[in-house]
């Protein structure tokens, strides 16, 4: 693989942007989720006994020394994270290893106290990608300057390995779980309405012919299982580019039909590991001059290039063969349709996993060894003994750290459905258990949920003043009112809606967070109400809290204009399934018992922090963002970043950009001369220099002139 300076910068910039979205999204929801009057007050989760700083799992232990309440420390942590990440996004010198280390510490601190609301797959992925950013980023803040290092390809390789694990495990989990919807290829039709936040475009895609949606399911399985296997670690550059564009297309489809989530952004960020500098330079370099001709290739080089082309063609044919053979693709020319059906069983797929489990790991070992040896040879070829020794020391440290991360990642990688960790070395398993709490590496694809054909289960909360007349509390970011347009959430991650979506699929009504939600809604706490609806006009109990609350479970389906003639104005149709939670009020013994079991029954009132300048600043910032939805705040923040980059580009073009000069014979771009050309000119100039020292002195003086030095 060639140099990776540009992809590395794109990766670091993107990770910083994801941190901005993640910290800002959590900050908006802190009062409703973790505030003193929130669903799960963070102060109730703090340890009763004060421990040393190095033994604490979160920075919230610094609250007493700073004179801040736990909620304020959590807000300060997120604000500092947003500020550091914004600096890294806007200023290239601050995309430093030290900055990314601080960002990861801050996010891990929030993750450890976040409870169920933050234990999602994208949070684990961000923590692991953040660790790789620490290894990939240069350490320039402690030195005068930072530069590209010879061993950067070794650390940057870990991002490709993480991207492979994420993509491959996501695809494998669909089939290894035995989900019948993926085996009969009807999953994509159900997925469009069952995903967390479908967009309006998902409704239109859902109306496509059934044969086209089945073909889309085949494309998804091929893109997530076969394509990563044969392209991500291929020695041929064009194959890696093919894998990149396939995954980019897949993620863009997910974003357009299911909103832009942190998981999609991180997947695109990790996909940059499949690129190299040549891919960017080929699009930016000027065209070659007519007088320049390519050097003639030797017979060996020509033979190697033809072999590479044949190998590349064989890979494409293999992918096409998998399309046709594994899924029985047949074209009906008369009806202009395409039929497809899986040509393998679940037992056969598990046999496939047993073979490829070790194979993929050994492919990773060989690919990592190739990058490490190539980087070592590059360090050996550097000029100067001191530079060579210093480069080798850095290479040894980075390679050892990368090898340790790679070895640890094998443990969660083999824990996905259908694989076994028995073949992993006991020492590696013990090391993984010792550092598991730091979330250095994660497991992906193991939380796959069965794609239900019965529809999308949704929990609908209803409130009442008299227990007879009930009114629904429709949330902002998930289906409720069947006539409401599916929302555009963007990179904002509504944690309450996400957990309600998961709980509806699992059917657990005794979760501590759900009990806390009912309690706060009965109390009319505006912080929690703001998680459901920011607009008071859309919340029926904005003036007075409900006396009674209950929860029902419905199955939602996208409407079909050809069948649902009575639902032409509706996006959804729903069917009542069952009662999810019985009628309760604040004095209900059942609610009190659940609150006590969950540890949410407060025995002591909340203690406010001291009135320090930091707490005053936090209160001022909170007052400014109060009443804003998370999607609006993040959209404004990202628009501001885009505006800054646009202004920067305009000013650099108007003021700082050098004006192009007309080409002339005296000002041509000089290229380094070939050794043969230098020898010919020195031989031709030798007779003219025999006349004396005057000519040579004049030549030296002319060489010292500023024009010659250019």
XYZ file of C-alpha atoms in Angstrom:
710
model
C 0.000 0.000 0.000
C 1.278 3.500 -0.871
C 1.594 6.510 1.386
C -1.442 7.402 3.488
C -0.839 11.048 4.415
C -4.094 12.361 2.943
C -6.357 9.477 4.091
C -4.837 9.794 7.540
C -5.752 13.477 7.683
C -9.277 12.719 6.463
C -9.611 10.053 9.151
C -8.429 12.359 11.938
C -10.633 15.225 10.752
C -13.679 12.957 10.553
C -13.091 11.473 14.013
C -12.958 14.987 15.456
C -16.222 15.852 13.702
C -17.901 12.715 15.094
C -16.737 13.704 18.586
C -18.377 17.110 18.086
C -21.690 15.476 17.182
C -21.489 12.911 19.989
C -20.631 15.332 22.805
C -23.121 17.985 21.644
C -25.913 15.421 21.290
C -25.355 14.102 24.811
C -25.050 17.625 26.271
C -28.520 18.626 25.052
C -30.093 15.598 26.732
C -28.235 15.713 30.072
C -30.946 17.535 32.102
C -33.664 15.099 30.999
C -31.567 11.946 31.228
C -29.111 12.521 34.075
C -30.145 15.769 35.770
C -31.369 16.042 39.332
C -34.917 15.957 37.950
C -34.112 13.610 35.084
C -34.943 9.979 34.381
C -31.767 8.496 35.911
C -30.109 11.176 38.084
C -26.381 10.754 37.772
C -25.845 11.733 41.405
C -27.638 8.533 42.460
C -25.127 6.478 40.469
C -22.053 7.986 42.074
C -20.128 5.754 44.515
C -20.804 6.494 48.156
C -17.129 6.145 49.101
C -14.653 8.583 47.589
C -11.833 6.769 45.770
C -8.461 8.007 44.489
C -8.527 9.728 41.115
C -6.622 6.998 39.272
C -9.057 4.329 40.513
C -12.170 6.200 39.405
C -13.921 5.244 36.173
C -15.250 8.742 35.530
C -14.185 12.359 35.931
C -17.337 13.026 37.919
C -15.316 12.270 41.034
C -13.666 15.678 40.553
C -16.952 17.429 41.305
C -16.447 18.045 45.035
C -12.959 19.493 44.509
C -14.299 21.804 41.771
C -17.363 22.803 43.764
C -19.695 21.382 41.108
C -22.669 19.056 41.297
C -22.468 15.752 39.354
C -24.793 17.077 36.639
C -22.590 20.149 36.206
C -19.453 18.013 35.938
C -21.159 15.960 33.244
C -22.103 19.125 31.358
C -18.582 20.513 31.733
C -17.134 17.263 30.401
C -19.309 17.428 27.279
C -18.603 21.120 26.690
C -14.857 20.615 26.959
C -15.182 17.682 24.563
C -17.096 19.828 22.053
C -14.513 22.628 22.332
C -11.494 20.322 21.882
C -13.135 18.469 18.993
C -14.088 21.747 17.274
C -10.504 22.963 17.561
C -9.292 19.728 15.973
C -11.834 20.101 13.167
C -10.911 23.696 12.360
C -7.143 23.670 13.013
C -4.938 20.984 11.513
C -2.040 21.431 14.022
C -4.446 20.455 16.814
C -5.212 17.066 15.267
C -2.681 15.746 17.673
C -2.332 12.530 19.617
C -2.606 14.401 22.920
C -5.891 16.046 21.872
C -7.404 12.728 20.802
C -6.262 11.129 24.048
C -8.115 13.817 26.009
C -11.220 13.371 23.857
C -11.248 9.642 24.472
C -10.803 10.075 28.227
C -13.703 12.521 28.294
C -16.011 10.262 26.297
C -15.075 7.179 28.315
C -15.858 9.146 31.468
C -19.349 9.960 30.145
C -19.827 6.406 28.877
C -19.057 4.845 32.267
C -21.828 6.794 34.027
C -24.266 6.837 31.097
C -25.968 3.573 31.951
C -28.373 2.041 29.448
C -28.706 5.265 27.468
C -25.079 5.202 26.299
C -24.420 1.480 25.958
C -25.029 1.338 22.218
C -22.900 -0.131 19.454
C -21.869 3.240 18.062
C -20.630 4.388 21.482
C -18.331 1.356 21.712
C -17.210 1.926 18.123
C -16.402 5.575 18.820
C -14.294 4.596 21.830
C -12.284 2.086 19.786
C -11.920 4.429 16.815
C -10.882 7.152 19.260
C -8.136 4.891 20.596
C -6.880 4.328 17.044
C -6.893 8.083 16.483
C -4.496 8.414 19.437
C -2.095 5.979 17.725
C -2.546 7.422 14.230
C -2.312 11.131 15.070
C 1.121 12.786 15.270
C 2.504 13.966 18.590
C 3.300 17.520 17.520
C 2.166 19.636 20.469
C 5.191 18.565 22.514
C 7.594 19.261 19.654
C 8.369 22.159 17.369
C 6.679 20.546 14.399
C 4.970 17.358 13.353
C 5.561 15.446 10.176
C 4.610 12.259 8.433
C 6.283 9.303 10.120
C 7.610 6.230 8.395
C 5.575 3.921 10.625
C 2.221 5.661 10.100
C 1.091 2.902 7.744
C 1.347 0.430 10.639
C -0.924 2.350 13.001
C -3.262 3.360 10.170
C -3.646 -0.308 9.235
C -5.569 -0.848 12.485
C -8.386 1.351 11.154
C -8.738 -0.968 8.161
C -8.853 -3.990 10.460
C -11.537 -2.314 12.580
C -13.531 -1.435 9.462
C -13.302 -5.025 8.287
C -14.485 -6.382 11.642
C -17.384 -3.926 11.760
C -18.568 -4.621 8.207
C -17.986 -8.371 8.173
C -19.495 -9.012 11.612
C -22.541 -6.906 10.764
C -23.185 -9.007 7.665
C -22.414 -12.326 9.325
C -24.736 -11.645 12.266
C -27.706 -11.319 9.905
C -27.348 -14.923 8.748
C -25.661 -16.512 11.777
C -28.577 -15.474 14.006
C -30.913 -17.567 11.879
C -33.135 -14.617 11.017
C -35.647 -16.102 8.525
C -36.219 -12.701 6.893
C -32.629 -12.687 5.602
C -32.791 -16.269 4.387
C -35.944 -15.622 2.346
C -34.529 -12.177 1.329
C -37.567 -10.235 2.561
C -35.602 -8.445 5.290
C -35.008 -5.191 3.430
C -38.737 -4.504 3.073
C -39.229 -5.016 6.827
C -35.989 -3.215 7.721
C -37.115 0.033 6.113
C -39.967 0.381 8.622
C -38.255 -1.377 11.555
C -35.070 0.715 11.696
C -34.655 3.231 14.477
C -35.444 6.477 12.605
C -36.815 5.918 9.093
C -36.906 8.949 6.803
C -39.664 9.957 4.363
C -37.534 8.449 1.585
C -37.779 5.069 3.324
C -41.554 5.152 2.741
C -41.032 5.636 -0.992
C -38.355 2.942 -1.196
C -40.724 0.602 0.630
C -43.184 0.991 -2.271
C -40.693 -0.478 -4.775
C -41.485 -3.888 -6.329
C -40.855 -6.891 -4.125
C -38.298 -8.408 -6.523
C -36.234 -5.215 -6.423
C -36.217 -5.133 -2.613
C -35.143 -8.787 -2.551
C -32.312 -7.958 -4.901
C -31.384 -5.114 -2.534
C -31.123 -7.638 0.308
C -28.727 -9.683 -1.834
C -26.625 -6.567 -2.481
C -26.470 -5.830 1.268
C -25.328 -9.360 2.155
C -22.744 -9.393 -0.636
C -21.436 -5.947 0.304
C -21.046 -6.841 3.973
C -19.700 -10.405 3.702
C -18.113 -11.218 0.335
C -16.757 -7.796 -0.691
C -14.778 -7.196 2.555
C -13.286 -10.692 2.338
C -11.847 -10.238 -1.151
C -11.076 -6.502 -1.332
C -10.152 -4.954 2.031
C -6.749 -6.667 2.318
C -6.125 -7.280 -1.386
C -2.633 -6.398 -2.656
C -4.208 -4.730 -5.703
C -5.013 -1.067 -5.200
C -8.037 -1.007 -7.539
C -9.711 -3.771 -5.533
C -9.414 -1.744 -2.350
C -10.886 1.263 -4.157
C -13.755 -0.939 -5.338
C -14.388 -2.020 -1.739
C -14.308 1.624 -0.609
C -16.903 2.816 -3.094
C -19.175 -0.171 -2.424
C -19.178 0.595 1.312
C -19.590 4.325 0.714
C -22.627 3.662 -1.485
C -24.082 1.329 1.158
C -23.664 3.872 3.963
C -25.202 6.662 1.867
C -28.236 4.438 1.264
C -28.507 3.823 5.015
C -28.301 7.575 5.680
C -30.920 8.509 3.087
C -33.438 5.944 4.309
C -32.632 5.812 8.030
C -31.160 9.206 8.995
C -27.498 9.944 9.590
C -26.342 8.230 12.768
C -22.952 8.141 14.453
C -22.610 4.549 13.247
C -22.879 5.667 9.617
C -20.448 8.534 10.134
C -17.923 6.252 11.818
C -18.254 3.661 9.057
C -17.468 6.297 6.417
C -14.597 7.562 8.560
C -13.059 4.092 8.823
C -13.499 3.481 5.095
C -10.759 6.051 4.393
C -8.316 3.326 5.454
C -8.873 1.703 2.029
C -7.478 4.755 0.212
C -3.969 6.057 -0.399
C -2.364 9.291 -1.548
C -2.303 8.248 -5.196
C -6.099 8.200 -5.278
C -6.258 11.847 -4.186
C -3.281 12.999 -6.264
C -4.668 11.463 -9.442
C -7.642 13.817 -9.163
C -5.709 16.955 -8.244
C -2.459 16.790 -10.207
C -2.362 18.747 -13.475
C -2.314 16.849 -16.714
C 1.013 15.658 -17.942
C 2.667 17.719 -20.594
C 2.755 16.485 -24.113
C 6.517 16.368 -24.140
C 6.636 14.003 -21.185
C 6.493 10.339 -22.025
C 6.200 7.330 -19.786
C 9.273 5.273 -19.202
C 9.238 1.999 -21.075
C 8.390 -0.954 -18.868
C 10.547 -4.002 -18.620
C 9.222 -7.428 -19.531
C 8.967 -8.385 -15.857
C 6.930 -5.291 -14.986
C 4.605 -5.887 -17.927
C 4.094 -9.504 -16.897
C 3.327 -8.505 -13.299
C 0.812 -5.891 -14.437
C -0.978 -8.452 -16.624
C -1.064 -10.933 -13.756
C -2.549 -8.272 -11.486
C -5.214 -7.496 -14.065
C -6.083 -11.182 -14.343
C -6.277 -11.500 -10.562
C -8.486 -8.422 -10.346
C -10.765 -9.791 -13.054
C -10.927 -13.119 -11.210
C -12.083 -11.334 -8.033
C -14.854 -9.518 -9.894
C -15.957 -12.766 -11.517
C -15.945 -14.460 -8.097
C -18.232 -11.737 -6.686
C -20.538 -12.129 -9.677
C -20.497 -15.907 -9.237
C -21.507 -15.514 -5.584
C -24.380 -13.270 -6.697
C -25.707 -15.835 -9.144
C -24.849 -19.095 -7.397
C -25.503 -18.360 -3.725
C -28.745 -16.475 -4.309
C -30.088 -18.146 -7.472
C -30.550 -14.968 -9.460
C -32.776 -15.519 -12.500
C -34.051 -12.865 -14.889
C -37.591 -13.111 -16.256
C -37.337 -11.200 -19.529
C -41.052 -11.336 -20.245
C -42.180 -9.812 -16.943
C -38.951 -7.794 -16.586
C -38.373 -9.042 -13.049
C -35.548 -10.689 -11.143
C -36.103 -13.667 -8.874
C -33.705 -14.583 -6.063
C -33.499 -17.167 -3.314
C -30.750 -18.242 -0.947
C -29.018 -21.406 -2.098
C -27.616 -22.360 1.310
C -28.911 -23.327 4.724
C -28.086 -22.025 8.181
C -26.038 -25.157 8.848
C -24.035 -24.584 5.678
C -23.419 -20.977 6.641
C -22.076 -22.003 10.061
C -19.718 -24.408 8.274
C -18.566 -21.455 6.173
C -17.885 -19.455 9.346
C -15.828 -22.247 10.901
C -13.523 -22.188 7.873
C -13.262 -18.428 7.517
C -12.904 -17.664 11.211
C -9.233 -18.586 11.317
C -8.660 -17.610 7.682
C -9.676 -13.985 8.199
C -7.494 -13.723 11.301
C -4.481 -15.127 9.455
C -5.138 -12.767 6.554
C -5.040 -9.956 9.082
C -1.773 -11.290 10.543
C -0.132 -11.484 7.106
C -1.354 -8.040 6.096
C -0.170 -6.503 9.375
C 3.222 -8.226 9.058
C 3.612 -6.878 5.513
C 2.925 -3.313 6.654
C 5.244 -3.659 9.650
C 8.137 -5.074 7.617
C 7.684 -2.457 4.889
C 7.754 0.321 7.488
C 10.862 -1.169 9.101
C 12.700 -1.298 5.757
C 11.752 2.319 5.135
C 13.206 3.275 8.517
C 16.409 1.361 7.756
C 16.826 3.256 4.480
C 16.719 6.688 6.109
C 19.871 8.794 5.951
C 22.000 9.332 9.014
C 22.683 7.004 11.891
C 20.803 9.125 14.431
C 17.719 9.483 12.209
C 17.797 5.803 11.403
C 18.043 4.805 15.067
C 15.299 7.214 16.136
C 12.993 5.992 13.355
C 13.549 2.369 14.346
C 12.790 3.120 18.004
C 9.524 4.822 17.042
C 8.690 1.963 14.689
C 9.273 -0.607 17.434
C 7.023 1.221 19.919
C 4.194 1.839 17.460
C 4.362 -1.685 16.050
C 4.263 -3.203 19.536
C 1.238 -1.080 20.470
C -0.520 -1.930 17.187
C 0.201 -5.642 17.625
C -1.235 -5.524 21.154
C -4.430 -3.824 19.956
C -4.739 -6.315 17.099
C -4.314 -9.282 19.460
C -6.920 -7.908 21.877
C -9.394 -7.320 19.052
C -9.340 -11.016 18.129
C -11.227 -11.899 21.335
C -14.408 -9.869 20.663
C -14.112 -10.606 16.937
C -14.461 -14.339 17.576
C -17.404 -13.791 19.927
C -19.852 -13.024 17.140
C -22.566 -15.534 16.346
C -21.233 -18.777 14.961
C -17.671 -18.335 16.194
C -15.823 -19.671 19.202
C -13.145 -18.081 21.393
C -11.657 -21.454 22.344
C -8.855 -21.097 19.796
C -7.699 -17.735 21.144
C -4.598 -17.942 23.308
C -5.397 -17.949 27.058
C -2.879 -15.155 27.635
C -4.706 -12.942 25.127
C -8.075 -13.705 26.745
C -6.682 -12.859 30.181
C -5.220 -9.590 28.882
C -8.563 -8.709 27.296
C -10.387 -9.365 30.573
C -7.899 -7.165 32.432
C -8.440 -4.118 30.184
C -12.084 -4.703 29.232
C -13.359 -1.842 31.378
C -11.329 0.657 29.311
C -13.245 -0.289 26.139
C -10.081 -0.577 24.025
C -11.735 -2.926 21.533
C -15.353 -3.884 20.987
C -17.598 -6.592 19.559
C -19.875 -5.723 16.662
C -22.835 -7.458 15.115
C -23.652 -9.564 18.184
C -26.750 -7.495 19.042
C -28.601 -8.343 15.843
C -32.348 -8.364 16.333
C -34.732 -10.537 14.370
C -36.471 -8.648 11.581
C -40.155 -9.029 12.395
C -42.679 -9.296 9.600
C -45.458 -8.306 12.012
C -44.473 -4.668 11.842
C -42.576 -2.147 13.907
C -43.399 -2.428 17.640
C -43.806 0.951 19.315
C -44.546 1.975 22.900
C -47.213 4.686 22.993
C -47.618 6.619 26.245
C -51.053 7.951 27.165
C -51.994 10.362 29.921
C -55.263 11.271 31.591
C -56.655 13.533 34.297
C -59.671 11.415 35.229
C -58.714 7.897 34.117
C -61.450 7.913 31.477
C -60.277 10.246 28.713
C -56.814 9.395 27.436
C -54.488 11.464 25.257
C -51.371 10.191 23.508
C -47.946 11.751 24.117
C -46.400 11.681 20.653
C -42.587 11.983 20.714
C -40.520 14.016 18.260
C -38.170 11.385 16.902
C -40.181 8.178 16.526
C -43.529 7.096 15.070
C -46.604 8.021 17.067
C -49.212 9.910 15.100
C -49.815 7.910 11.907
C -50.256 11.139 9.903
C -46.973 12.689 11.057
C -44.110 12.825 8.557
C -41.114 10.667 9.588
C -38.629 13.102 11.164
C -35.190 14.106 9.909
C -32.992 13.633 12.961
C -29.542 14.025 11.417
C -26.441 13.166 13.439
C -28.330 13.803 16.677
C -28.855 10.600 18.674
C -32.109 10.757 20.700
C -31.233 8.367 23.488
C -34.697 8.050 25.007
C -36.318 7.163 21.667
C -33.518 4.693 20.927
C -34.065 2.898 24.231
C -37.848 2.915 23.800
C -37.377 1.383 20.334
C -35.165 -1.356 21.755
C -37.471 -2.002 24.700
C -40.481 -2.305 22.407
C -38.701 -5.063 20.518
C -37.602 -6.816 23.708
C -40.801 -6.316 25.694
C -39.135 -5.511 29.055
C -41.368 -3.131 31.037
C -39.413 -3.288 34.317
C -36.315 -1.367 33.197
C -35.223 1.271 35.734
C -35.152 4.000 33.093
C -38.774 3.302 32.052
C -39.963 3.510 35.650
C -38.057 6.771 36.056
C -39.627 8.106 32.851
C -43.164 7.454 34.120
C -42.375 9.077 37.465
C -40.991 12.277 35.915
C -43.870 12.598 33.461
C -46.377 12.253 36.321
C -44.429 14.948 38.172
C -44.460 17.155 35.078
C -40.696 17.713 34.996
C -39.953 19.948 32.013
C -36.476 18.493 31.539
C -37.953 15.071 30.757
C -40.884 16.483 28.809
C -38.325 18.248 26.599
C -36.964 14.851 25.550
C -40.368 13.954 24.120
C -41.475 17.338 22.774
C -39.733 20.702 22.692
C -42.783 22.482 21.289
C -45.273 22.919 24.116
C -48.132 23.110 21.617
C -47.420 19.520 20.583
C -47.464 18.206 24.169
C -51.004 17.876 25.548
C -49.946 18.139 29.209
C -47.709 21.207 28.999
C -49.921 23.244 31.353
C -50.604 20.535 33.920
C -49.025 17.121 34.450
C -51.226 14.055 33.914
C -52.636 12.266 36.926
C -52.603 8.827 35.325
C -50.273 7.266 32.747
C -50.351 3.987 30.885
C -48.416 2.479 27.972
C -49.687 0.488 25.006
C -47.823 -1.538 22.405
C -48.706 -1.105 18.734
C -47.368 -2.621 15.536
C -46.668 0.012 12.884
C -46.510 -0.571 9.129
C -45.806 1.780 6.254
C -48.997 2.450 4.345
C -49.403 0.968 0.869
C -51.332 3.284 -1.516
C -52.436 0.320 -3.616
C -54.013 -1.473 -0.642
C -54.744 1.099 2.065
C -57.321 3.168 0.227
C -58.536 4.706 3.477
C -55.042 5.817 4.552
C -54.037 7.986 1.616
C -53.010 10.872 3.877
C -51.189 8.685 6.418
C -47.580 7.524 6.452
C -48.262 4.685 8.890
C -50.994 2.258 9.777
C -50.971 0.522 13.136
C -52.559 -2.321 15.017
C -53.047 -2.611 18.771
C -50.995 -5.491 20.163
C -51.261 -5.454 23.949
C -50.975 -3.368 27.093
C -47.333 -2.625 27.830
C -47.647 -0.964 31.265
C -50.794 -0.724 33.446
C -52.379 2.489 34.657
C -50.313 4.133 37.422
C -50.183 7.392 39.355
C -47.671 8.873 41.775
C -49.264 7.149 44.784
C -49.439 3.745 43.122
C -47.699 1.074 45.282
C -46.463 -0.731 42.166
C -44.655 2.371 40.923
C -43.121 3.032 44.333
C -41.891 -0.544 44.570
C -40.287 -0.395 41.111
C -38.608 2.919 41.944
C -37.197 1.491 45.158
C -35.906 -1.632 43.377
C -34.246 0.538 40.741
C -32.598 2.742 43.372
C -34.485 5.820 42.172
C -36.433 6.500 45.338
C -34.648 9.556 46.685
C -34.159 9.666 50.437
C -32.197 12.927 50.470
C -32.779 16.112 48.451
C -30.334 17.081 45.732
C -27.421 19.218 46.858
C -26.622 22.172 44.636
C -23.015 23.031 43.845
C -21.316 26.143 45.133
C -21.759 29.419 43.249
C -18.409 29.454 41.431
C -17.582 31.197 38.129
C -17.547 27.793 36.404
C -21.024 26.906 37.657
C -22.306 30.344 36.621
C -20.874 29.886 33.131
C -22.461 26.439 32.863
C -25.847 27.842 33.905
C -25.532 30.649 31.362
C -24.766 28.227 28.511
C -27.616 25.964 29.576
C -30.058 28.891 29.545
C -29.037 29.739 25.967
C -29.681 26.230 24.608
C -32.779 25.591 26.700
C -35.794 24.887 24.538
C -33.771 23.878 21.473
C -34.125 20.406 20.025
C -31.012 18.301 19.610
C -31.351 18.077 15.838
C -31.670 21.870 15.519
C -28.660 22.494 17.769
C -26.443 20.039 15.883
C -27.581 21.345 12.501
C -26.707 24.881 13.594
C -23.336 23.765 14.920
C -22.437 21.885 11.734
C -23.661 24.771 9.570
C -21.380 27.089 11.543
C -18.402 24.793 10.934
C -19.234 24.638 7.226
C -19.543 28.437 7.119
C -16.130 28.863 8.738
C -14.525 26.579 6.174
C -16.307 28.434 3.366
C -15.116 31.827 4.619
C -11.630 30.460 5.037
C -11.620 29.210 1.458
C -12.946 32.527 0.121
C -10.381 34.616 2.012
C -7.518 32.350 0.973
C -8.653 32.624 -2.644
C -9.116 36.402 -2.569
C -6.190 37.450 -0.374
C -3.744 34.653 0.137
C -3.919 32.748 -3.138
C -0.947 33.372 -5.477
C -1.927 34.767 -8.857
C -1.013 32.542 -11.790
C 1.810 33.865 -13.965
C 2.076 33.240 -17.680
C 4.492 30.492 -18.559
C 7.768 31.669 -20.106
C 11.095 30.250 -21.007
C 12.801 31.932 -18.051
C 10.237 30.745 -15.465
C 9.575 27.118 -16.135
C 9.091 24.498 -13.515
C 12.382 22.862 -12.954
C 12.464 19.167 -12.214
C 15.319 17.234 -10.674
C 17.677 16.114 -13.358
C 18.353 12.501 -14.106
C 21.880 11.281 -13.448
C 22.389 10.623 -17.168
C 21.469 14.204 -18.047
C 23.840 15.579 -15.421
C 26.691 13.459 -16.764
C 26.072 14.542 -20.372
C 25.988 18.242 -19.471
C 29.132 17.984 -17.366
C 30.962 16.331 -20.261
C 29.740 18.983 -22.697
C 30.742 21.804 -20.391
C 34.211 20.385 -19.636
C 36.011 21.848 -22.750
C 34.591 25.315 -22.155
C 35.983 25.430 -18.623
C 39.591 24.828 -19.673
C 40.169 28.505 -20.403
C 40.844 29.432 -16.794
C 39.263 29.976 -13.384
C 37.367 33.070 -14.425
C 34.550 31.145 -16.062
C 34.139 28.857 -13.086
C 34.062 31.783 -10.678
C 31.437 33.545 -12.766
C 29.362 30.365 -12.795
C 29.579 30.063 -9.008
C 28.521 33.681 -8.570
C 25.588 33.166 -10.873
C 24.572 30.022 -8.968
C 24.438 32.036 -5.767
C 21.931 34.514 -7.180
C 18.368 34.338 -5.831
C 16.950 33.411 -9.226
C 19.237 30.414 -9.535
C 18.476 29.260 -6.015
C 14.805 29.105 -6.831
